[in-house]
Amino acid sequence: MHTLVFLSTRQVLQCQPAACQALPLLPRELFPLLFKVAFMDKKTVVLRELVHTWPFPLLSFQQLLQECAHCSRALLQERPSTESMQAVILGLTARLHAPETEAGTQPLCRKHALRVLDMTGLLDDGVEQDPGTMSMWDCTAAVARTCIAQQQGGAGEPGLAPVPVEVRVDLRVNRASYAFLREALRSSVGSPLRLCCRDLRAEDLPMRNTVALLQLLDAGCLRRVDLRFNNLGLRGLSVIIPHVARFQHLASLRLHYVHGDSRQPSVDGEDNFRYFLAQMGRFTRLRELSMGSSLLSGRLDQLLSTLQSPLESLELAFCALLPEDLRFLARSPHAVHLKKLDLSGNDLSGSQLEPFQGLLQAAAATLLHLELTECQLADTQLLATLPVLTRCTSLRYLGLYGNPLSMAGLKELLRDSAVQAELRTVVHPFPVDCYEGLPWPPPASVLLEASINEEKFARVEAELHQLLLASGRAHVLWTTDIYGRLAADYFSL
């Protein structure tokens, strides 16, 4: 539903030239709603003028494009329109080039001039995009081009220094865009348009390029470093990690494929690991650590003991964890603070089951998101774990895809989870009843690749749906679609 104020604002913006002329006469308290409506309806002329004449020190996408009292639509959960994003950037450029007295019919007072344009928090779902929307790659490129053009073209008239504006963005970079982005970061140094990265995601980037990029980032702004598909190994990581550790405000560190290099003598590998641990001890505000596909068998205690503060999000997917790793984690200070835990790809069916249950018990009071994809959990293990799993009363998300569970096991889970009032999503596997000629125990690869009996599975879905309706939980999503829902980001929990 829309309020009368929202509907009136939308009507005012129908004639864009008239709306632009009226902006200086409107109360500045209306500007936030004007921005949301103009962004939503692609009123690009008005949107550009709004940024050009913005009367507050901060223009934040996260504040302006969220659900509000006048409109329930949360634009941050949608891909941003290319037209609207370009209009914002053009408005910023116009503001930097215009004399202070030119914006609108009133002078721009330096005391209230725009100082920060926060464009962080835009949706980045990684799927094929609509041509009319912008991905994070596109946003990164658009802002980078603006920074480079600003430095090359200068700003303002002679004798009139523009008010500097800090542009906060989330940056994605790969081999193809590295040189371009590096030039943009260099151009923003000493420029009235200062590029400030909040979250950095670098994919398939050589070690030397990663280091060069990290050296250009503002130590006071960076919140997350995410290095993907780099396959650094311990040798490469020991070179990069001291450059990451200088970011004292870093809250999230996402690394992958941290393991020894078989081409190195083992003594070098141990030296590199010890150096990596020493650098990890420099972080004072780290709250999320992701070490996916890293060989951490029997070494989790060494890694987590170096951290200065307890983690709230820990992702250890496909890390070949041993029972002693899970026992240590359950006893560590981290367990009682965990909001998100990902143990996907670790076999929890044998001797790991009991320490895993101990870990769940330790984290029960805080856990919101639990991911257990491909953990070899059959009905026996699931039923043995249900008493402690249902003590996680704040749990919102449970991921069980790729486990050999039957329809009977899923029904038991559905019934017992009724006490978990906050649970909203369960990603479950195709029941083993729906496969033909399945070997036992079935490897995860077979569960993921073998064909299922569609008729049987349709009956399973219908029965699960009826059970949810009968228990008054139609709002809870039970699905096998692991791609249809974005993984919960730690910062959104």
Coordinates of C-alpha atoms in Angstrom, one line a residue:
M1 CA 0.0 0.0 0.0
H2 CA 1.1 3.6 -0.7
T3 CA 0.4 6.6 1.4
L4 CA -1.3 9.8 0.1
V5 CA 2.1 11.5 0.4
F6 CA 3.7 8.9 -1.8
L7 CA 0.9 9.1 -4.4
S8 CA 1.1 12.9 -4.4
T9 CA 4.9 12.8 -4.9
R10 CA 4.5 10.4 -7.8
Q11 CA 2.0 12.8 -9.4
V12 CA 4.3 15.8 -8.9
L13 CA 7.1 14.0 -10.8
Q14 CA 4.9 13.2 -13.8
C15 CA 6.0 16.5 -15.5
Q16 CA 9.8 16.4 -15.0
P17 CA 10.6 20.0 -16.2
A18 CA 8.0 21.5 -13.8
A19 CA 9.2 19.2 -11.0
C20 CA 12.8 20.4 -11.4
Q21 CA 11.7 24.0 -11.3
A22 CA 9.7 23.4 -8.1
L23 CA 12.5 21.7 -6.2
P24 CA 13.9 24.9 -4.6
L25 CA 10.4 25.7 -3.3
L26 CA 9.8 22.3 -1.7
P27 CA 10.6 21.5 1.9
R28 CA 13.9 19.6 2.1
E29 CA 12.2 16.9 4.3
L30 CA 10.5 15.8 1.1
F31 CA 13.8 15.1 -0.8
P32 CA 14.2 11.5 0.5
L33 CA 10.8 10.4 -0.8
L34 CA 11.3 12.4 -4.0
F35 CA 14.5 10.4 -4.5
K36 CA 12.9 7.0 -3.9
V37 CA 10.0 7.7 -6.3
A38 CA 12.2 9.2 -9.0
F39 CA 14.6 6.2 -8.7
M40 CA 11.7 3.7 -8.8
D41 CA 9.9 5.4 -11.7
K42 CA 13.1 6.2 -13.7
K43 CA 12.4 9.9 -13.7
T44 CA 16.0 10.5 -14.7
V45 CA 15.8 14.3 -15.2
V46 CA 14.4 14.9 -11.7
L47 CA 16.8 12.3 -10.3
R48 CA 19.8 14.1 -11.7
E49 CA 18.6 17.4 -10.4
L50 CA 17.9 15.9 -6.9
V51 CA 21.5 14.8 -6.6
H52 CA 22.7 18.1 -8.1
T53 CA 20.8 20.1 -5.4
W54 CA 20.9 17.5 -2.5
P55 CA 20.5 19.5 0.7
F56 CA 21.9 17.0 3.2
P57 CA 25.5 15.9 3.9
L58 CA 24.7 12.3 3.2
L59 CA 22.9 10.6 0.3
S60 CA 22.6 6.9 1.2
F61 CA 21.1 4.3 -1.1
Q62 CA 20.6 2.0 1.9
Q63 CA 18.5 4.6 3.7
L64 CA 16.6 6.0 0.8
L65 CA 15.8 2.8 -1.2
Q66 CA 14.6 0.6 1.6
E67 CA 11.0 -0.1 2.7
C68 CA 9.6 3.0 4.3
A69 CA 6.4 4.3 5.9
H70 CA 5.1 5.6 2.5
C71 CA 6.1 2.6 0.3
S72 CA 6.7 -1.0 1.2
R73 CA 8.8 -1.7 -1.9
A74 CA 12.5 -2.3 -0.9
L75 CA 14.4 -1.3 -4.0
L76 CA 17.7 -2.6 -2.5
Q77 CA 16.4 -6.1 -3.0
E78 CA 16.0 -5.5 -6.8
R79 CA 18.6 -4.9 -9.5
P80 CA 19.0 -1.2 -9.9
S81 CA 17.8 0.4 -13.1
T82 CA 20.6 1.4 -15.5
E83 CA 18.9 4.7 -16.3
S84 CA 18.4 5.6 -12.7
M85 CA 22.0 4.8 -11.7
Q86 CA 23.4 6.8 -14.7
A87 CA 21.2 9.7 -13.6
V88 CA 22.7 9.7 -10.1
I89 CA 26.2 9.7 -11.5
L90 CA 25.4 12.5 -13.9
G91 CA 23.9 14.5 -11.1
L92 CA 27.1 14.0 -9.0
T93 CA 29.2 15.1 -11.9
A94 CA 27.1 18.2 -12.5
R95 CA 27.4 19.1 -8.9
L96 CA 31.1 18.9 -8.9
H97 CA 31.4 21.0 -12.1
A98 CA 28.9 23.7 -11.1
P99 CA 29.7 26.9 -9.2
E100 CA 28.2 26.8 -5.7
T101 CA 25.5 29.4 -6.5
E102 CA 24.3 27.6 -9.6
A103 CA 22.5 24.6 -8.1
G104 CA 18.8 25.4 -8.3
T105 CA 17.9 29.0 -7.5
Q106 CA 19.4 28.9 -4.0
P107 CA 23.2 28.9 -3.2
L108 CA 24.6 25.6 -2.0
C109 CA 25.7 26.3 1.6
R110 CA 29.0 24.5 2.3
K111 CA 27.7 23.6 5.8
H112 CA 24.9 21.5 4.3
A113 CA 26.7 20.4 1.0
L114 CA 26.7 16.8 0.0
R115 CA 29.8 15.2 1.5
V116 CA 29.1 11.5 1.1
L117 CA 27.3 9.5 -1.6
D118 CA 26.8 6.0 -0.3
M119 CA 26.0 3.6 -3.1
T120 CA 26.7 0.4 -1.2
G121 CA 24.3 -2.4 -0.6
L122 CA 23.1 -2.9 -4.2
L123 CA 21.8 -6.3 -5.1
D124 CA 24.4 -8.7 -6.6
D125 CA 22.8 -12.0 -7.3
G126 CA 25.4 -13.2 -9.8
V127 CA 22.8 -14.4 -12.3
E128 CA 22.2 -13.3 -15.9
Q129 CA 20.8 -9.8 -15.7
D130 CA 18.1 -7.8 -17.5
P131 CA 19.7 -5.4 -20.0
G132 CA 17.8 -2.6 -18.3
T133 CA 19.5 -3.2 -15.0
M134 CA 23.0 -2.8 -13.6
S135 CA 25.1 -5.6 -12.0
M136 CA 27.8 -4.8 -9.4
W137 CA 30.3 -5.1 -12.2
D138 CA 28.5 -2.4 -14.2
C139 CA 28.2 -0.1 -11.1
T140 CA 31.9 -0.6 -10.4
A141 CA 32.8 0.4 -14.0
A142 CA 30.4 3.4 -14.1
V143 CA 31.8 4.9 -10.9
A144 CA 35.4 4.2 -12.0
R145 CA 34.8 6.0 -15.3
T146 CA 33.4 9.0 -13.4
C147 CA 36.5 9.1 -11.2
I148 CA 38.9 9.0 -14.2
A149 CA 37.0 11.6 -16.1
Q150 CA 36.8 13.9 -13.1
Q151 CA 40.6 13.8 -12.7
Q152 CA 41.2 14.3 -16.4
G153 CA 38.7 17.1 -16.9
G154 CA 39.1 18.9 -13.6
A155 CA 36.1 20.4 -11.8
G156 CA 34.5 23.8 -11.1
E157 CA 35.3 27.2 -12.5
P158 CA 38.7 29.0 -11.9
G159 CA 39.1 30.0 -8.3
L160 CA 36.1 27.9 -7.2
A161 CA 37.1 24.7 -5.5
P162 CA 34.2 22.2 -5.5
V163 CA 33.2 20.7 -2.2
P164 CA 34.8 17.2 -2.0
V165 CA 32.4 14.2 -2.2
E166 CA 33.3 10.8 -0.9
V167 CA 31.7 8.0 -3.0
R168 CA 31.3 4.8 -1.1
V169 CA 30.9 1.7 -3.2
D170 CA 31.2 -2.1 -3.2
L171 CA 33.8 -3.1 -5.8
R172 CA 34.2 -6.2 -7.9
V173 CA 37.3 -6.8 -9.9
N174 CA 38.8 -9.5 -12.1
R175 CA 41.7 -9.8 -14.5
A176 CA 39.8 -7.9 -17.3
S177 CA 38.8 -4.9 -15.1
Y178 CA 41.8 -4.7 -12.8
A179 CA 43.8 -2.0 -14.8
F180 CA 40.8 0.1 -15.2
L181 CA 39.8 0.0 -11.6
R182 CA 43.4 0.6 -10.4
E183 CA 43.5 3.8 -12.6
A184 CA 40.2 4.9 -11.0
L185 CA 41.5 4.5 -7.5
R186 CA 44.7 6.4 -8.3
S187 CA 42.7 9.1 -10.0
S188 CA 40.6 9.6 -6.9
V189 CA 43.6 10.4 -4.7
G190 CA 43.6 14.2 -4.2
S191 CA 40.5 14.5 -6.4
P192 CA 37.2 16.2 -5.2
L193 CA 35.6 12.9 -6.0
R194 CA 37.1 10.4 -3.6
L195 CA 36.4 6.7 -4.2
C196 CA 36.0 4.7 -1.0
C197 CA 35.6 0.9 -1.1
R198 CA 33.4 -0.8 1.6
D199 CA 33.5 -4.4 0.3
L200 CA 36.1 -5.7 -2.1
R201 CA 35.5 -8.8 -4.1
A202 CA 38.5 -9.9 -6.3
E203 CA 38.0 -12.9 -8.6
D204 CA 40.8 -14.8 -10.3
L205 CA 43.3 -12.0 -9.7
P206 CA 47.0 -12.7 -9.7
M207 CA 48.8 -12.2 -6.4
R208 CA 50.8 -9.1 -7.5
N209 CA 47.6 -7.4 -8.8
T210 CA 45.7 -8.2 -5.6
V211 CA 48.5 -6.6 -3.5
A212 CA 48.6 -3.5 -5.7
L213 CA 44.9 -3.0 -5.4
L214 CA 44.9 -3.5 -1.6
Q215 CA 47.6 -0.8 -1.3
L216 CA 45.3 1.8 -3.0
L217 CA 42.3 1.2 -0.7
D218 CA 41.5 3.5 2.2
A219 CA 42.2 1.7 5.5
G220 CA 39.4 3.4 7.3
C221 CA 36.6 2.4 4.9
L222 CA 37.1 -1.3 4.0
R223 CA 34.7 -3.7 5.8
R224 CA 35.1 -6.9 3.8
V225 CA 37.8 -8.6 1.6
D226 CA 36.6 -11.5 -0.5
L227 CA 39.2 -13.3 -2.6
R228 CA 37.6 -15.9 -4.9
F229 CA 39.0 -18.4 -7.4
N230 CA 42.5 -17.2 -6.8
N231 CA 43.9 -20.6 -5.5
L232 CA 46.6 -18.8 -3.7
G233 CA 47.9 -21.6 -1.5
L234 CA 49.8 -20.7 1.6
R235 CA 52.7 -19.2 -0.3
G236 CA 50.5 -16.7 -2.1
L237 CA 48.5 -16.0 1.0
S238 CA 51.6 -15.3 3.1
V239 CA 52.4 -12.5 0.7
I240 CA 48.9 -11.0 0.6
I241 CA 47.8 -11.3 4.2
P242 CA 50.0 -8.6 5.7
H243 CA 48.4 -6.1 3.3
V244 CA 44.9 -7.2 4.4
A245 CA 45.8 -7.1 8.0
R246 CA 46.5 -3.3 7.9
F247 CA 42.7 -2.8 7.5
Q248 CA 42.0 -2.5 11.2
H249 CA 38.2 -2.0 10.7
L250 CA 37.9 -5.2 8.6
A251 CA 34.9 -7.2 9.8
S252 CA 34.7 -9.9 7.2
L253 CA 37.5 -12.0 5.5
R254 CA 36.6 -14.5 2.9
L255 CA 39.4 -16.7 1.6
H256 CA 39.4 -20.0 -0.4
Y257 CA 41.8 -22.8 -1.2
V258 CA 44.2 -22.2 1.7
H259 CA 46.3 -25.3 1.7
G260 CA 49.9 -26.4 1.5
D261 CA 51.7 -26.5 -1.9
S262 CA 52.8 -30.0 -2.7
R263 CA 55.7 -28.4 -4.7
Q264 CA 57.1 -26.9 -1.6
P265 CA 59.2 -28.6 1.1
S266 CA 57.0 -29.2 4.1
V267 CA 59.1 -26.9 6.3
D268 CA 58.3 -24.0 4.0
G269 CA 54.6 -24.8 4.1
E270 CA 54.7 -24.8 7.9
D271 CA 56.5 -21.5 8.0
N272 CA 54.0 -20.0 5.7
F273 CA 51.1 -21.3 7.8
R274 CA 52.7 -19.9 11.0
Y275 CA 53.1 -16.5 9.4
F276 CA 49.5 -16.6 8.2
L277 CA 48.4 -17.3 11.7
A278 CA 50.5 -14.5 13.1
Q279 CA 48.9 -12.0 10.7
M280 CA 45.4 -13.2 11.5
G281 CA 46.1 -12.3 15.1
R282 CA 46.4 -8.6 14.0
F283 CA 42.6 -8.3 13.3
T284 CA 40.8 -6.7 16.2
R285 CA 37.2 -6.4 14.7
L286 CA 36.9 -9.5 12.6
R287 CA 33.4 -11.0 12.9
E288 CA 33.1 -13.2 9.8
L289 CA 35.7 -15.7 8.5
S290 CA 35.1 -17.9 5.4
M291 CA 37.8 -20.6 4.5
G292 CA 35.9 -22.6 1.9
S293 CA 37.7 -25.5 0.3
S294 CA 40.8 -25.1 2.6
L295 CA 42.6 -28.1 4.0
L296 CA 42.1 -27.5 7.8
S297 CA 42.1 -31.1 9.1
G298 CA 43.3 -31.0 12.7
R299 CA 44.3 -27.3 12.4
L300 CA 41.2 -25.4 13.3
D301 CA 42.4 -24.8 16.8
Q302 CA 45.5 -23.1 15.5
L303 CA 43.5 -20.9 13.2
L304 CA 40.8 -19.8 15.6
S305 CA 43.0 -19.4 18.7
T306 CA 44.9 -16.6 17.0
L307 CA 41.8 -14.3 16.6
Q308 CA 41.4 -11.5 19.1
S309 CA 37.6 -11.5 19.2
P310 CA 34.8 -14.1 18.8
L311 CA 33.4 -14.7 15.3
E312 CA 29.7 -14.5 14.5
S313 CA 29.9 -16.1 11.1
L314 CA 32.1 -19.1 10.3
E315 CA 32.1 -20.9 6.9
L316 CA 34.2 -24.1 6.7
A317 CA 32.7 -25.7 3.6
F318 CA 34.7 -28.7 2.2
C319 CA 37.5 -28.2 4.8
A320 CA 37.9 -32.0 5.6
L321 CA 37.2 -31.3 9.3
L322 CA 38.1 -34.0 11.9
P323 CA 36.2 -34.8 15.1
E324 CA 38.8 -32.8 17.1
D325 CA 38.2 -29.8 15.0
L326 CA 34.5 -29.8 15.8
R327 CA 35.2 -30.5 19.5
F328 CA 37.5 -27.5 19.7
L329 CA 35.0 -25.2 18.0
A330 CA 32.3 -26.3 20.4
R331 CA 34.4 -25.4 23.4
S332 CA 35.8 -22.2 21.9
P333 CA 34.5 -18.7 22.7
H334 CA 33.3 -18.5 19.1
A335 CA 30.6 -21.1 19.5
V336 CA 28.3 -19.1 21.8
H337 CA 28.4 -16.1 19.4
L338 CA 27.8 -17.8 16.1
K339 CA 24.9 -16.5 14.0
K340 CA 25.9 -18.2 10.8
L341 CA 27.6 -21.6 10.4
D342 CA 28.4 -23.4 7.2
L343 CA 29.8 -27.0 7.4
S344 CA 28.8 -28.1 3.9
G345 CA 30.9 -30.8 2.4
N346 CA 32.2 -32.2 5.7
D347 CA 31.2 -35.8 6.4
L348 CA 29.1 -35.6 9.7
S349 CA 27.8 -39.1 9.5
G350 CA 30.4 -41.0 11.5
S351 CA 32.7 -40.0 14.4
Q352 CA 32.0 -36.3 13.6
L353 CA 28.3 -36.6 14.5
E354 CA 28.7 -36.4 18.3
P355 CA 31.0 -33.4 18.3
F356 CA 28.8 -31.7 15.7
Q357 CA 25.8 -32.2 18.0
G358 CA 27.9 -30.7 20.8
L359 CA 28.7 -27.7 18.6
L360 CA 25.0 -27.2 17.8
Q361 CA 24.2 -27.3 21.5
A362 CA 26.9 -24.6 22.3
A363 CA 25.6 -22.3 19.5
A364 CA 21.8 -22.9 20.0
A365 CA 21.1 -19.6 21.6
T366 CA 22.5 -17.4 18.8
L367 CA 22.4 -19.5 15.6
L368 CA 20.3 -18.0 12.8
H369 CA 21.6 -19.7 9.6
L370 CA 22.9 -23.3 9.4
E371 CA 24.2 -24.7 6.1
L372 CA 24.8 -28.5 6.0
T373 CA 24.8 -29.3 2.3
E374 CA 26.4 -32.6 1.3
C375 CA 27.2 -33.7 4.8
Q376 CA 26.2 -37.4 4.4
L377 CA 23.4 -37.0 6.9
A378 CA 20.9 -39.9 6.5
D379 CA 17.7 -40.4 8.5
T380 CA 19.6 -42.1 11.4
Q381 CA 21.9 -39.1 11.9
L382 CA 19.2 -36.5 11.4
L383 CA 16.8 -38.1 13.9
A384 CA 19.7 -38.4 16.4
T385 CA 20.4 -34.7 15.9
L386 CA 16.8 -33.4 16.0
P387 CA 16.7 -32.9 19.8
V388 CA 19.6 -30.5 19.8
L389 CA 18.7 -29.0 16.4
T390 CA 15.3 -27.9 17.6
R391 CA 16.9 -26.1 20.6
C392 CA 18.1 -23.6 18.0
T393 CA 14.9 -21.6 18.5
S394 CA 16.2 -18.5 16.7
L395 CA 17.1 -20.5 13.5
R396 CA 15.8 -18.9 10.3
Y397 CA 17.5 -20.9 7.6
L398 CA 18.4 -24.6 7.4
G399 CA 20.2 -26.0 4.4
L400 CA 20.2 -29.8 4.0
Y401 CA 20.5 -30.2 0.2
G402 CA 22.5 -33.2 -1.1
N403 CA 22.0 -35.4 2.0
P404 CA 20.6 -38.9 1.7
L405 CA 17.3 -38.3 3.5
S406 CA 14.0 -40.2 3.0
M407 CA 10.5 -38.8 2.9
A408 CA 10.0 -40.3 6.4
G409 CA 13.1 -38.3 7.7
L410 CA 11.8 -35.1 6.1
K411 CA 8.4 -35.5 7.7
E412 CA 10.0 -36.0 11.1
L413 CA 12.0 -32.9 10.6
L414 CA 9.0 -30.9 9.5
R415 CA 7.0 -32.0 12.6
D416 CA 9.8 -31.4 15.1
S417 CA 10.7 -28.1 13.7
A418 CA 7.3 -26.7 14.6
V419 CA 8.8 -25.4 17.8
Q420 CA 11.2 -23.2 15.8
A421 CA 9.0 -20.2 15.4
E422 CA 11.6 -18.1 13.5
L423 CA 12.3 -20.7 10.9
R424 CA 11.5 -19.3 7.4
T425 CA 13.4 -21.5 4.9
V426 CA 14.4 -25.1 4.7
V427 CA 16.4 -26.2 1.6
H428 CA 16.0 -30.0 1.6
P429 CA 17.2 -32.7 -0.7
F430 CA 15.2 -34.8 -3.1
P431 CA 14.2 -37.8 -0.9
V432 CA 16.0 -41.0 -1.6
D433 CA 12.5 -42.6 -2.2
C434 CA 12.3 -40.6 -5.4
Y435 CA 15.4 -42.2 -7.0
E436 CA 15.6 -45.4 -9.0
G437 CA 18.3 -48.0 -8.2
L438 CA 20.2 -45.8 -5.8
P439 CA 23.4 -47.4 -4.3
W440 CA 23.7 -47.2 -0.5
P441 CA 25.1 -45.2 1.0
P442 CA 24.8 -42.9 -2.0
P443 CA 27.7 -40.6 -2.7
A444 CA 26.8 -36.9 -2.9
S445 CA 27.8 -36.9 -6.5
V446 CA 25.1 -39.5 -7.3
L447 CA 22.4 -37.5 -5.4
L448 CA 23.3 -34.4 -7.3
E449 CA 23.5 -36.0 -10.7
A450 CA 21.1 -38.9 -10.8
S451 CA 17.6 -38.5 -12.2
I452 CA 14.6 -38.6 -10.0
N453 CA 11.0 -39.9 -10.6
E454 CA 9.2 -36.6 -11.1
E455 CA 5.8 -38.2 -10.4
K456 CA 7.0 -39.5 -7.0
F457 CA 8.5 -36.1 -6.1
A458 CA 5.4 -34.2 -7.0
R459 CA 3.5 -36.3 -4.5
V460 CA 6.3 -35.6 -1.9
E461 CA 6.0 -31.9 -2.5
A462 CA 2.2 -32.0 -2.2
E463 CA 2.4 -33.9 1.1
L464 CA 5.0 -31.6 2.6
H465 CA 2.8 -28.6 1.6
Q466 CA -0.2 -30.1 3.3
L467 CA 1.7 -30.8 6.5
L468 CA 2.8 -27.2 6.6
L469 CA -0.7 -26.0 6.1
A470 CA -2.1 -28.3 8.7
S471 CA 0.5 -27.0 11.3
G472 CA -0.2 -23.4 10.5
R473 CA 3.2 -22.8 8.8
A474 CA 2.3 -21.9 5.3
H475 CA 4.8 -19.0 5.5
V476 CA 7.7 -21.4 5.9
L477 CA 9.4 -22.2 2.5
W478 CA 10.4 -25.9 2.0
T479 CA 12.3 -26.1 -1.3
T480 CA 14.9 -28.1 -3.2
D481 CA 16.0 -25.0 -5.2
I482 CA 19.5 -24.1 -3.9
Y483 CA 19.9 -21.4 -6.6
G484 CA 16.5 -19.6 -6.2
R485 CA 17.4 -18.0 -2.9
L486 CA 20.5 -15.8 -2.2
A487 CA 22.6 -17.1 0.7
A488 CA 22.1 -14.9 3.7
D489 CA 24.9 -12.3 4.0
Y490 CA 26.4 -12.0 7.4
F491 CA 25.8 -8.3 7.5
S492 CA 22.0 -8.8 6.8
L493 CA 21.5 -11.2 9.7

